[in-house]
Amino acid sequence: MENETVKEKKEEKSKENFFSRMYSKIYGFVMYCISGVWNDPRKTFKVRFIKTLNLSVNSFLDRGLQIRSMALTYYTVLSLVPALALLVAIARGFGLSDTMQGELYSMFPSQAKAITTALKFVDSYLTEATSGVFVGVGIVMLLWTIISLLSYIEDAFNSIWDVKEGRTIYQKLTDYIAICLIIPILMLCSSGVSIFMSTTIQEQLNLPFLTVGVNIILEAAPLVLAWLAFTFSYYFIPTTKVDFKYAMFAGAFSAISFQILQLLFVNGQIYVSKYNAIYGSFAFLPLMLVWLQFSWMILLAGCVLTYSLQNVFTFNFLGDVNQVSYRSWHSMGLITMCVIVKRFINGQPPLSNQEIASKYNLPVRVVNRVAQKLLAAKLIYEVKLDENNTGLSPTLEVSELTLGRFYQAFDSSGENNIIPDFDIIYADMLKILNSVTSNAYKDFNTILIKDIPLPTPEQIHNILLKDDSVGREE
């Protein structure tokens, strides 16, 4: 009896130890995924996958992309009639008006009445926009509405990439008008090709194996077209260099997600038809708004994924950039300036922001902000390396660029006259402050930037590996 009791206690203790070990392992893995992975310098597939997932989720939440998707939904509703009007006008020009309308009815089978009403609005819009004194104003308003939507998409993408300067007005007009004209043409051409392949080829040749192949192509065509559309959006819209392979991977993710959403949306319309007795043709509106918002969220999530894949090994800072201390800004600015100056002296090609962050283990978001501040201070300028890549080079003679001159320019860049008569109201205080800072800068004027020691990328890599091995032994 006593042996059985002792045995039961041992089994209970063994179970407790098992669950305790399992809890410790699960908790340790979760904490590693949340924060510990950023201290892991290895570049294995597992580390990259966890870092990419971590960075994507944090970036999506930190940048308020849910709110941006709501704003894009609002802009889309405003642009809906003009966009349909542009699509109908181009379809009529190609003689494919009936084909385009048939595609709309097939996409929304349970909302034929709502589509008919929308097309009536489009006809009225086109009639007003192309007749009398409204012809010029109507076309301008049509293009302006769509261009505004595209401009907001560009702003959303640039915020994800931490890009402050977007396209110029001229570039927006030329690029966006081209997009407005090319996309409807491609949509109509793809629809025409689908009809041609599904009817003419199969009826005339009547080959069973060819019919199967054509059916497979037609089934895969929407997914492939969506993949290409998302890929080129992630590659061309941000005003920064994007690696095409990462845009393709994110495009595939977004295309698959979008097709799943389409299936859910089409099936959901069957249940919405039950509310037609209460809401009439407006029963379609709530579901359409939800679909639009989720579609924009998929687009923005894919852009975040592209950004994460490209910057996963240079993104070692997940905190709020606005909370970085003034001392850290000084340190990051000096390190970035040292890298630029020493490469210039050694005759090496300039590096971009991302390359500086990658080679010297710096947070890419902080390097982007520092580079903008150095550009504003006229300490560096951008060098065009190729069509999509720019490097950074010093503007001043490096033999005259002292630490004091650097700090004075770095601290003075930006808006100084923040309120009217600021210098007059606080003259006595500013006099003391200027004398103190001038003396501090004077002490630094004997130190040249080019003489400040800077570790090489190889030394940084060895230090990180050494620290990681010590941490694992402990």
CSV table of C-alpha atoms in Angstrom, one decimal:
chain,number,residue,atom,x,y,z
A,1,MET,CA,0.0,0.0,0.0
A,2,GLU,CA,2.8,2.4,0.9
A,3,ASN,CA,4.6,1.5,-2.3
A,4,GLU,CA,1.5,2.3,-4.3
A,5,THR,CA,1.2,5.7,-2.6
A,6,VAL,CA,4.9,6.5,-3.2
A,7,LYS,CA,4.5,5.5,-6.8
A,8,GLU,CA,1.4,7.7,-7.3
A,9,LYS,CA,3.2,10.7,-5.7
A,10,LYS,CA,6.2,10.1,-8.1
A,11,GLU,CA,3.8,10.0,-11.1
A,12,GLU,CA,2.1,13.2,-10.0
A,13,LYS,CA,5.5,14.9,-9.4
A,14,SER,CA,6.6,13.6,-12.8
A,15,LYS,CA,3.5,15.1,-14.5
A,16,GLU,CA,4.0,18.4,-12.7
A,17,ASN,CA,7.6,18.5,-13.8
A,18,PHE,CA,6.5,17.7,-17.4
A,19,PHE,CA,3.9,20.5,-17.5
A,20,SER,CA,6.4,22.9,-15.8
A,21,ARG,CA,9.0,22.1,-18.5
A,22,MET,CA,6.5,22.4,-21.3
A,23,TYR,CA,5.3,25.7,-19.9
A,24,SER,CA,8.8,27.0,-19.6
A,25,LYS,CA,9.6,26.0,-23.2
A,26,ILE,CA,6.5,27.5,-24.6
A,27,TYR,CA,6.9,30.7,-22.6
A,28,GLY,CA,10.6,30.9,-23.6
A,29,PHE,CA,9.7,30.4,-27.3
A,30,VAL,CA,7.0,33.1,-27.1
A,31,MET,CA,9.3,35.6,-25.5
A,32,TYR,CA,12.0,34.7,-28.1
A,33,CYS,CA,9.5,35.4,-30.9
A,34,ILE,CA,8.4,38.7,-29.3
A,35,SER,CA,11.7,40.3,-28.3
A,36,GLY,CA,14.6,37.8,-28.0
A,37,VAL,CA,14.9,37.2,-31.7
A,38,TRP,CA,16.2,40.7,-32.3
A,39,ASN,CA,19.3,39.8,-30.2
A,40,ASP,CA,20.0,36.8,-32.4
A,41,PRO,CA,22.6,37.7,-35.1
A,42,ARG,CA,22.2,34.5,-37.1
A,43,LYS,CA,20.7,34.7,-40.6
A,44,THR,CA,19.0,31.2,-40.8
A,45,PHE,CA,15.6,30.6,-42.3
A,46,LYS,CA,14.0,30.2,-38.9
A,47,VAL,CA,15.4,33.5,-37.5
A,48,ARG,CA,14.5,35.3,-40.7
A,49,PHE,CA,10.9,33.9,-40.7
A,50,ILE,CA,10.3,34.9,-37.0
A,51,LYS,CA,11.9,38.3,-37.5
A,52,THR,CA,9.8,39.0,-40.6
A,53,LEU,CA,6.6,37.9,-39.0
A,54,ASN,CA,7.4,39.9,-35.8
A,55,LEU,CA,8.3,43.0,-37.8
A,56,SER,CA,5.2,42.8,-40.1
A,57,VAL,CA,2.8,42.5,-37.2
A,58,ASN,CA,4.4,45.4,-35.3
A,59,SER,CA,4.7,47.6,-38.3
A,60,PHE,CA,1.1,47.0,-39.3
A,61,LEU,CA,-0.1,47.9,-35.8
A,62,ASP,CA,2.3,50.8,-35.1
A,63,ARG,CA,1.5,52.7,-38.3
A,64,GLY,CA,-2.2,52.7,-37.8
A,65,LEU,CA,-2.9,51.0,-41.1
A,66,GLN,CA,-6.4,50.0,-40.0
A,67,ILE,CA,-7.3,53.7,-40.0
A,68,ARG,CA,-5.6,54.2,-43.4
A,69,SER,CA,-7.7,51.3,-44.8
A,70,MET,CA,-10.8,53.1,-43.5
A,71,ALA,CA,-9.7,56.3,-45.2
A,72,LEU,CA,-9.0,54.5,-48.4
A,73,THR,CA,-12.5,52.9,-48.3
A,74,TYR,CA,-13.9,56.4,-48.0
A,75,TYR,CA,-11.9,57.6,-51.0
A,76,THR,CA,-12.9,54.5,-52.9
A,77,VAL,CA,-16.6,55.2,-52.4
A,78,LEU,CA,-16.1,58.8,-53.6
A,79,SER,CA,-14.2,57.5,-56.6
A,80,LEU,CA,-16.5,54.6,-57.4
A,81,VAL,CA,-18.8,56.3,-59.9
A,82,PRO,CA,-15.9,58.2,-61.7
A,83,ALA,CA,-13.8,55.0,-61.8
A,84,LEU,CA,-16.7,53.0,-63.3
A,85,ALA,CA,-17.4,55.9,-65.7
A,86,LEU,CA,-13.8,55.8,-66.9
A,87,LEU,CA,-14.0,52.0,-67.3
A,88,VAL,CA,-17.3,52.2,-69.2
A,89,ALA,CA,-15.9,55.0,-71.4
A,90,ILE,CA,-12.8,53.0,-72.4
A,91,ALA,CA,-14.9,49.8,-72.8
A,92,ARG,CA,-17.2,51.6,-75.2
A,93,GLY,CA,-14.2,52.8,-77.1
A,94,PHE,CA,-13.1,49.2,-77.6
A,95,GLY,CA,-16.6,47.9,-78.3
A,96,LEU,CA,-16.6,45.8,-75.1
A,97,SER,CA,-19.2,47.6,-73.1
A,98,ASP,CA,-21.5,44.6,-72.9
A,99,THR,CA,-18.5,42.3,-71.9
A,100,MET,CA,-17.6,44.7,-69.1
A,101,GLN,CA,-21.1,44.8,-67.7
A,102,GLY,CA,-21.4,41.1,-67.9
A,103,GLU,CA,-18.3,40.8,-65.8
A,104,LEU,CA,-19.8,43.1,-63.2
A,105,TYR,CA,-23.0,41.1,-63.0
A,106,SER,CA,-21.1,37.8,-62.7
A,107,MET,CA,-19.0,39.2,-59.9
A,108,PHE,CA,-22.1,40.4,-57.9
A,109,PRO,CA,-24.8,37.8,-58.9
A,110,SER,CA,-27.2,38.7,-56.1
A,111,GLN,CA,-27.0,42.4,-56.6
A,112,ALA,CA,-28.1,42.9,-60.2
A,113,LYS,CA,-30.5,45.7,-59.2
A,114,ALA,CA,-27.7,47.6,-57.4
A,115,ILE,CA,-25.4,47.3,-60.4
A,116,THR,CA,-28.1,48.4,-62.7
A,117,THR,CA,-28.6,51.5,-60.6
A,118,ALA,CA,-24.9,52.2,-60.4
A,119,LEU,CA,-24.6,51.9,-64.2
A,120,LYS,CA,-27.5,54.4,-64.6
A,121,PHE,CA,-25.5,56.8,-62.4
A,122,VAL,CA,-22.5,56.2,-64.7
A,123,ASP,CA,-24.5,56.9,-67.8
A,124,SER,CA,-25.8,60.2,-66.3
A,125,TYR,CA,-22.2,61.1,-65.2
A,126,LEU,CA,-20.8,60.5,-68.7
A,127,THR,CA,-23.6,62.4,-70.3
A,128,GLU,CA,-23.0,65.5,-68.1
A,129,ALA,CA,-19.2,65.2,-68.4
A,130,THR,CA,-19.2,65.0,-72.2
A,131,SER,CA,-21.8,67.6,-73.1
A,132,GLY,CA,-22.0,71.4,-73.2
A,133,VAL,CA,-19.8,73.5,-70.9
A,134,PHE,CA,-19.2,70.6,-68.5
A,135,VAL,CA,-17.1,68.6,-70.9
A,136,GLY,CA,-13.7,70.0,-69.7
A,137,VAL,CA,-14.7,70.3,-66.1
A,138,GLY,CA,-16.3,66.8,-66.0
A,139,ILE,CA,-13.1,65.1,-67.4
A,140,VAL,CA,-10.9,67.1,-65.0
A,141,MET,CA,-13.1,66.1,-62.0
A,142,LEU,CA,-13.1,62.5,-63.1
A,143,LEU,CA,-9.3,62.3,-63.3
A,144,TRP,CA,-8.8,64.4,-60.1
A,145,THR,CA,-11.0,62.0,-58.1
A,146,ILE,CA,-9.1,59.0,-59.2
A,147,ILE,CA,-5.7,60.7,-58.9
A,148,SER,CA,-6.5,61.7,-55.3
A,149,LEU,CA,-7.1,58.1,-54.5
A,150,LEU,CA,-3.8,57.0,-56.0
A,151,SER,CA,-2.0,59.8,-54.2
A,152,TYR,CA,-3.4,58.6,-50.9
A,153,ILE,CA,-2.2,55.1,-51.7
A,154,GLU,CA,1.3,56.4,-52.4
A,155,ASP,CA,1.3,58.3,-49.1
A,156,ALA,CA,0.3,55.1,-47.3
A,157,PHE,CA,3.0,53.1,-49.0
A,158,ASN,CA,5.6,55.8,-48.2
A,159,SER,CA,4.6,55.9,-44.6
A,160,ILE,CA,5.3,52.2,-44.4
A,161,TRP,CA,8.7,52.7,-46.0
A,162,ASP,CA,9.5,55.7,-43.9
A,163,VAL,CA,9.8,57.9,-47.0
A,164,LYS,CA,9.1,61.6,-46.4
A,165,GLU,CA,9.2,62.9,-50.0
A,166,GLY,CA,6.8,61.5,-52.5
A,167,ARG,CA,6.4,62.2,-56.2
A,168,THR,CA,6.3,65.7,-57.5
A,169,ILE,CA,3.0,67.1,-58.9
A,170,TYR,CA,4.3,66.6,-62.5
A,171,GLN,CA,5.2,63.0,-61.8
A,172,LYS,CA,1.9,62.3,-60.1
A,173,LEU,CA,0.0,63.7,-63.1
A,174,THR,CA,2.0,61.7,-65.7
A,175,ASP,CA,2.2,58.5,-63.7
A,176,TYR,CA,-1.3,58.4,-62.4
A,177,ILE,CA,-3.0,59.3,-65.6
A,178,ALA,CA,-1.0,56.6,-67.3
A,179,ILE,CA,-2.2,54.1,-64.6
A,180,CYS,CA,-5.8,55.3,-65.0
A,181,LEU,CA,-5.7,54.6,-68.7
A,182,ILE,CA,-3.6,51.4,-68.8
A,183,ILE,CA,-5.3,49.4,-66.0
A,184,PRO,CA,-8.8,49.5,-67.6
A,185,ILE,CA,-7.3,48.6,-71.0
A,186,LEU,CA,-5.5,45.6,-69.5
A,187,MET,CA,-8.7,44.5,-67.6
A,188,LEU,CA,-10.7,44.6,-70.9
A,189,CYS,CA,-8.0,42.9,-72.8
A,190,SER,CA,-7.7,40.1,-70.3
A,191,SER,CA,-11.5,39.7,-70.4
A,192,GLY,CA,-11.4,39.6,-74.2
A,193,VAL,CA,-8.6,37.1,-74.2
A,194,SER,CA,-10.5,34.9,-71.7
A,195,ILE,CA,-13.6,34.9,-73.9
A,196,PHE,CA,-11.5,34.2,-77.0
A,197,MET,CA,-9.8,31.2,-75.3
A,198,SER,CA,-12.9,29.8,-73.8
A,199,THR,CA,-15.0,29.9,-77.0
A,200,THR,CA,-13.2,30.4,-80.3
A,201,ILE,CA,-10.2,28.1,-79.7
A,202,GLN,CA,-12.1,25.3,-78.0
A,203,GLU,CA,-15.0,25.3,-80.5
A,204,GLN,CA,-12.8,25.5,-83.6
A,205,LEU,CA,-10.0,23.0,-82.6
A,206,ASN,CA,-12.2,20.8,-80.4
A,207,LEU,CA,-9.2,19.0,-78.8
A,208,PRO,CA,-9.9,17.4,-75.4
A,209,PHE,CA,-6.4,17.9,-73.9
A,210,LEU,CA,-6.4,21.5,-75.2
A,211,THR,CA,-9.8,22.2,-73.6
A,212,VAL,CA,-8.5,20.9,-70.2
A,213,GLY,CA,-5.3,23.1,-70.6
A,214,VAL,CA,-7.4,26.2,-71.5
A,215,ASN,CA,-9.7,25.6,-68.6
A,216,ILE,CA,-6.8,25.4,-66.2
A,217,ILE,CA,-5.3,28.6,-67.6
A,218,LEU,CA,-8.7,30.4,-67.3
A,219,GLU,CA,-9.1,29.3,-63.7
A,220,ALA,CA,-5.6,30.5,-62.8
A,221,ALA,CA,-5.8,33.7,-64.8
A,222,PRO,CA,-7.5,35.8,-62.0
A,223,LEU,CA,-4.9,34.7,-59.5
A,224,VAL,CA,-2.0,35.4,-61.8
A,225,LEU,CA,-3.4,38.8,-62.8
A,226,ALA,CA,-4.0,39.7,-59.2
A,227,TRP,CA,-0.4,38.6,-58.4
A,228,LEU,CA,1.0,40.8,-61.1
A,229,ALA,CA,-1.1,43.8,-60.0
A,230,PHE,CA,0.0,43.5,-56.4
A,231,THR,CA,3.6,42.9,-57.3
A,232,PHE,CA,3.9,46.0,-59.6
A,233,SER,CA,2.0,48.1,-57.0
A,234,TYR,CA,4.6,47.2,-54.3
A,235,TYR,CA,7.5,47.7,-56.7
A,236,PHE,CA,6.5,51.0,-58.5
A,237,ILE,CA,4.3,53.0,-56.1
A,238,PRO,CA,6.7,53.6,-53.1
A,239,THR,CA,9.2,56.4,-54.0
A,240,THR,CA,12.2,54.3,-52.9
A,241,LYS,CA,14.1,51.4,-54.2
A,242,VAL,CA,12.2,48.1,-53.7
A,243,ASP,CA,13.8,44.7,-54.4
A,244,PHE,CA,11.6,43.0,-57.0
A,245,LYS,CA,11.9,39.5,-55.6
A,246,TYR,CA,10.4,40.7,-52.3
A,247,ALA,CA,7.6,42.5,-54.1
A,248,MET,CA,6.8,39.3,-56.0
A,249,PHE,CA,6.7,37.2,-52.8
A,250,ALA,CA,4.4,39.8,-51.0
A,251,GLY,CA,2.4,40.0,-54.2
A,252,ALA,CA,1.7,36.3,-54.1
A,253,PHE,CA,0.6,36.5,-50.5
A,254,SER,CA,-1.7,39.4,-51.2
A,255,ALA,CA,-3.1,37.7,-54.4
A,256,ILE,CA,-4.0,34.5,-52.5
A,257,SER,CA,-5.5,36.5,-49.7
A,258,PHE,CA,-7.5,38.6,-52.1
A,259,GLN,CA,-8.9,35.5,-53.9
A,260,ILE,CA,-10.0,34.0,-50.6
A,261,LEU,CA,-11.7,37.2,-49.7
A,262,GLN,CA,-13.4,37.2,-53.1
A,263,LEU,CA,-14.8,33.7,-52.5
A,264,LEU,CA,-16.1,34.7,-49.1
A,265,PHE,CA,-17.6,37.9,-50.5
A,266,VAL,CA,-19.4,36.1,-53.4
A,267,ASN,CA,-20.8,33.4,-51.0
A,268,GLY,CA,-21.7,36.1,-48.5
A,269,GLN,CA,-24.0,37.8,-51.0
A,270,ILE,CA,-26.4,34.8,-50.9
A,271,TYR,CA,-27.0,35.5,-47.2
A,272,VAL,CA,-27.3,39.3,-47.8
A,273,SER,CA,-30.2,38.7,-50.2
A,274,LYS,CA,-32.4,37.8,-47.1
A,275,TYR,CA,-32.2,41.5,-46.0
A,276,ASN,CA,-33.3,42.9,-49.4
A,277,ALA,CA,-36.9,43.0,-48.1
A,278,ILE,CA,-35.7,45.5,-45.4
A,279,TYR,CA,-32.9,47.5,-47.0
A,280,GLY,CA,-33.9,47.1,-50.7
A,281,SER,CA,-30.9,47.7,-53.0
A,282,PHE,CA,-29.0,49.2,-50.0
A,283,ALA,CA,-28.5,45.7,-48.6
A,284,PHE,CA,-25.4,45.4,-50.8
A,285,LEU,CA,-23.8,48.6,-49.3
A,286,PRO,CA,-22.6,47.3,-45.9
A,287,LEU,CA,-21.1,44.2,-47.4
A,288,MET,CA,-19.4,46.2,-50.1
A,289,LEU,CA,-17.8,48.6,-47.5
A,290,VAL,CA,-16.5,45.6,-45.4
A,291,TRP,CA,-15.1,44.0,-48.6
A,292,LEU,CA,-13.4,47.3,-49.6
A,293,GLN,CA,-11.8,47.8,-46.2
A,294,PHE,CA,-10.5,44.2,-46.1
A,295,SER,CA,-9.2,44.6,-49.6
A,296,TRP,CA,-7.3,47.7,-48.7
A,297,MET,CA,-6.0,46.0,-45.6
A,298,ILE,CA,-4.7,43.1,-47.7
A,299,LEU,CA,-2.9,45.7,-50.0
A,300,LEU,CA,-1.3,47.5,-47.1
A,301,ALA,CA,-0.4,44.2,-45.4
A,302,GLY,CA,1.4,43.1,-48.5
A,303,CYS,CA,3.4,46.4,-48.6
A,304,VAL,CA,4.3,45.9,-45.0
A,305,LEU,CA,5.5,42.3,-45.8
A,306,THR,CA,7.6,43.7,-48.7
A,307,TYR,CA,9.2,46.2,-46.3
A,308,SER,CA,9.8,43.6,-43.7
A,309,LEU,CA,11.4,41.1,-46.1
A,310,GLN,CA,13.8,43.8,-47.4
A,311,ASN,CA,14.7,45.3,-44.0
A,312,VAL,CA,14.5,42.3,-41.7
A,313,PHE,CA,18.2,42.3,-40.9
A,314,THR,CA,18.6,46.0,-40.6
A,315,PHE,CA,15.5,46.5,-38.4
A,316,ASN,CA,16.9,45.9,-34.9
A,317,PHE,CA,14.9,48.6,-33.2
A,318,LEU,CA,11.1,48.2,-32.7
A,319,GLY,CA,10.6,51.1,-30.3
A,320,ASP,CA,9.0,54.5,-31.1
A,321,VAL,CA,11.5,56.6,-33.1
A,322,ASN,CA,10.0,59.7,-31.7
A,323,GLN,CA,11.1,58.6,-28.2
A,324,VAL,CA,14.8,58.2,-29.1
A,325,SER,CA,16.9,60.3,-26.8
A,326,TYR,CA,18.8,63.4,-28.0
A,327,ARG,CA,22.1,61.8,-27.2
A,328,SER,CA,21.2,58.8,-29.3
A,329,TRP,CA,20.4,61.1,-32.3
A,330,HIS,CA,23.8,62.7,-31.9
A,331,SER,CA,25.5,59.2,-31.8
A,332,MET,CA,23.6,57.9,-34.8
A,333,GLY,CA,24.2,61.1,-36.7
A,334,LEU,CA,27.9,61.0,-36.0
A,335,ILE,CA,28.2,57.3,-36.9
A,336,THR,CA,26.4,57.8,-40.2
A,337,MET,CA,28.5,60.9,-41.0
A,338,CYS,CA,31.7,58.9,-40.2
A,339,VAL,CA,30.7,56.1,-42.6
A,340,ILE,CA,30.0,58.6,-45.4
A,341,VAL,CA,33.3,60.5,-44.8
A,342,LYS,CA,35.6,57.5,-44.5
A,343,ARG,CA,34.2,55.8,-47.7
A,344,PHE,CA,34.7,59.1,-49.5
A,345,ILE,CA,38.3,59.3,-48.4
A,346,ASN,CA,39.0,55.6,-49.3
A,347,GLY,CA,37.5,56.2,-52.8
A,348,GLN,CA,34.7,53.7,-52.1
A,349,PRO,CA,31.3,54.1,-53.7
A,350,PRO,CA,28.6,55.8,-51.6
A,351,LEU,CA,26.2,53.7,-49.6
A,352,SER,CA,22.4,54.1,-49.4
A,353,ASN,CA,20.5,54.3,-46.1
A,354,GLN,CA,19.7,50.6,-46.1
A,355,GLU,CA,23.3,49.6,-46.9
A,356,ILE,CA,24.6,51.8,-44.0
A,357,ALA,CA,22.1,50.2,-41.7
A,358,SER,CA,22.9,46.7,-42.8
A,359,LYS,CA,26.7,47.0,-42.8
A,360,TYR,CA,27.0,48.8,-39.5
A,361,ASN,CA,24.2,47.2,-37.5
A,362,LEU,CA,22.1,50.3,-37.2
A,363,PRO,CA,18.3,50.6,-37.1
A,364,VAL,CA,17.2,51.5,-40.7
A,365,ARG,CA,14.3,53.7,-39.4
A,366,VAL,CA,16.7,55.8,-37.4
A,367,VAL,CA,19.2,55.9,-40.3
A,368,ASN,CA,16.5,57.2,-42.6
A,369,ARG,CA,15.6,60.0,-40.1
A,370,VAL,CA,19.3,60.9,-39.6
A,371,ALA,CA,20.0,61.0,-43.3
A,372,GLN,CA,17.1,63.4,-43.8
A,373,LYS,CA,18.5,65.6,-41.0
A,374,LEU,CA,22.0,65.5,-42.5
A,375,LEU,CA,20.5,66.5,-45.9
A,376,ALA,CA,18.6,69.4,-44.4
A,377,ALA,CA,21.8,70.5,-42.6
A,378,LYS,CA,23.6,70.4,-46.0
A,379,LEU,CA,26.3,68.1,-44.6
A,380,ILE,CA,25.6,65.5,-47.3
A,381,TYR,CA,24.0,65.2,-50.7
A,382,GLU,CA,22.5,62.3,-52.6
A,383,VAL,CA,24.5,60.7,-55.4
A,384,LYS,CA,22.6,58.8,-58.2
A,385,LEU,CA,24.2,55.4,-58.4
A,386,ASP,CA,21.7,53.8,-60.8
A,387,GLU,CA,18.1,54.3,-61.9
A,388,ASN,CA,16.6,53.3,-58.6
A,389,ASN,CA,19.4,53.7,-56.1
A,390,THR,CA,21.0,56.7,-54.4
A,391,GLY,CA,24.0,56.9,-52.2
A,392,LEU,CA,25.2,59.6,-49.7
A,393,SER,CA,28.3,61.7,-50.0
A,394,PRO,CA,29.8,64.6,-48.0
A,395,THR,CA,29.2,68.2,-49.2
A,396,LEU,CA,32.1,69.8,-47.3
A,397,GLU,CA,35.8,69.3,-47.6
A,398,VAL,CA,36.6,66.4,-45.3
A,399,SER,CA,39.9,68.0,-44.1
A,400,GLU,CA,37.8,70.9,-42.7
A,401,LEU,CA,34.9,69.0,-41.3
A,402,THR,CA,35.4,69.0,-37.6
A,403,LEU,CA,33.3,67.5,-34.9
A,404,GLY,CA,32.2,70.9,-33.7
A,405,ARG,CA,31.2,72.0,-37.2
A,406,PHE,CA,29.2,68.8,-37.6
A,407,TYR,CA,27.3,69.2,-34.3
A,408,GLN,CA,26.6,72.9,-35.0
A,409,ALA,CA,25.1,72.2,-38.4
A,410,PHE,CA,23.3,69.0,-37.1
A,411,ASP,CA,21.7,70.8,-34.2
A,412,SER,CA,20.8,73.9,-36.2
A,413,SER,CA,18.9,72.2,-39.0
A,414,GLY,CA,15.2,72.6,-39.0
A,415,GLU,CA,12.8,75.4,-38.1
A,416,ASN,CA,14.3,77.8,-35.6
A,417,ASN,CA,11.8,80.8,-35.6
A,418,ILE,CA,9.0,78.8,-34.0
A,419,ILE,CA,7.1,81.9,-32.6
A,420,PRO,CA,7.1,85.6,-33.6
A,421,ASP,CA,9.8,87.7,-31.9
A,422,PHE,CA,11.2,84.6,-30.2
A,423,ASP,CA,14.8,86.0,-30.3
A,424,ILE,CA,13.7,89.3,-28.8
A,425,ILE,CA,11.5,87.9,-26.0
A,426,TYR,CA,14.2,85.4,-24.8
A,427,ALA,CA,17.3,87.4,-25.8
A,428,ASP,CA,19.0,87.2,-22.4
A,429,MET,CA,18.4,83.4,-22.1
A,430,LEU,CA,19.6,82.7,-25.6
A,431,LYS,CA,22.7,84.8,-25.1
A,432,ILE,CA,23.8,82.5,-22.3
A,433,LEU,CA,22.8,79.4,-24.2
A,434,ASN,CA,24.7,80.4,-27.3
A,435,SER,CA,27.8,81.2,-25.3
A,436,VAL,CA,27.8,77.8,-23.7
A,437,THR,CA,27.2,75.9,-26.9
A,438,SER,CA,29.8,78.0,-28.8
A,439,ASN,CA,32.4,77.0,-26.2
A,440,ALA,CA,31.4,73.4,-26.4
A,441,TYR,CA,31.7,73.4,-30.2
A,442,LYS,CA,35.0,75.2,-29.9
A,443,ASP,CA,36.4,72.3,-27.9
A,444,PHE,CA,35.3,69.9,-30.7
A,445,ASN,CA,36.8,72.0,-33.5
A,446,THR,CA,40.2,70.3,-33.0
A,447,ILE,CA,38.8,66.8,-33.9
A,448,LEU,CA,38.2,65.9,-37.5
A,449,ILE,CA,35.4,63.6,-38.5
A,450,LYS,CA,37.8,61.5,-40.6
A,451,ASP,CA,40.0,60.8,-37.6
A,452,ILE,CA,37.3,59.4,-35.4
A,453,PRO,CA,37.7,55.6,-35.1
A,454,LEU,CA,34.9,53.6,-36.7
A,455,PRO,CA,34.6,49.8,-36.5
A,456,THR,CA,34.5,47.9,-39.8
A,457,PRO,CA,31.4,45.8,-40.7
A,458,GLU,CA,33.6,42.7,-40.2
A,459,GLN,CA,34.6,43.8,-36.7
A,460,ILE,CA,30.9,44.5,-35.8
A,461,HIS,CA,29.9,41.1,-37.1
A,462,ASN,CA,32.6,39.4,-35.0
A,463,ILE,CA,31.6,41.3,-31.9
A,464,LEU,CA,28.0,40.3,-32.3
A,465,LEU,CA,28.9,36.6,-32.8
A,466,LYS,CA,31.2,36.7,-29.8
A,467,ASP,CA,28.5,38.2,-27.6
A,468,ASP,CA,25.9,35.7,-28.9
A,469,SER,CA,28.2,32.7,-28.1
A,470,VAL,CA,28.8,34.0,-24.5
A,471,GLY,CA,25.1,34.5,-24.0
A,472,ARG,CA,24.4,30.9,-25.0
A,473,GLU,CA,27.1,29.5,-22.8
A,474,GLU,CA,25.6,31.4,-19.9
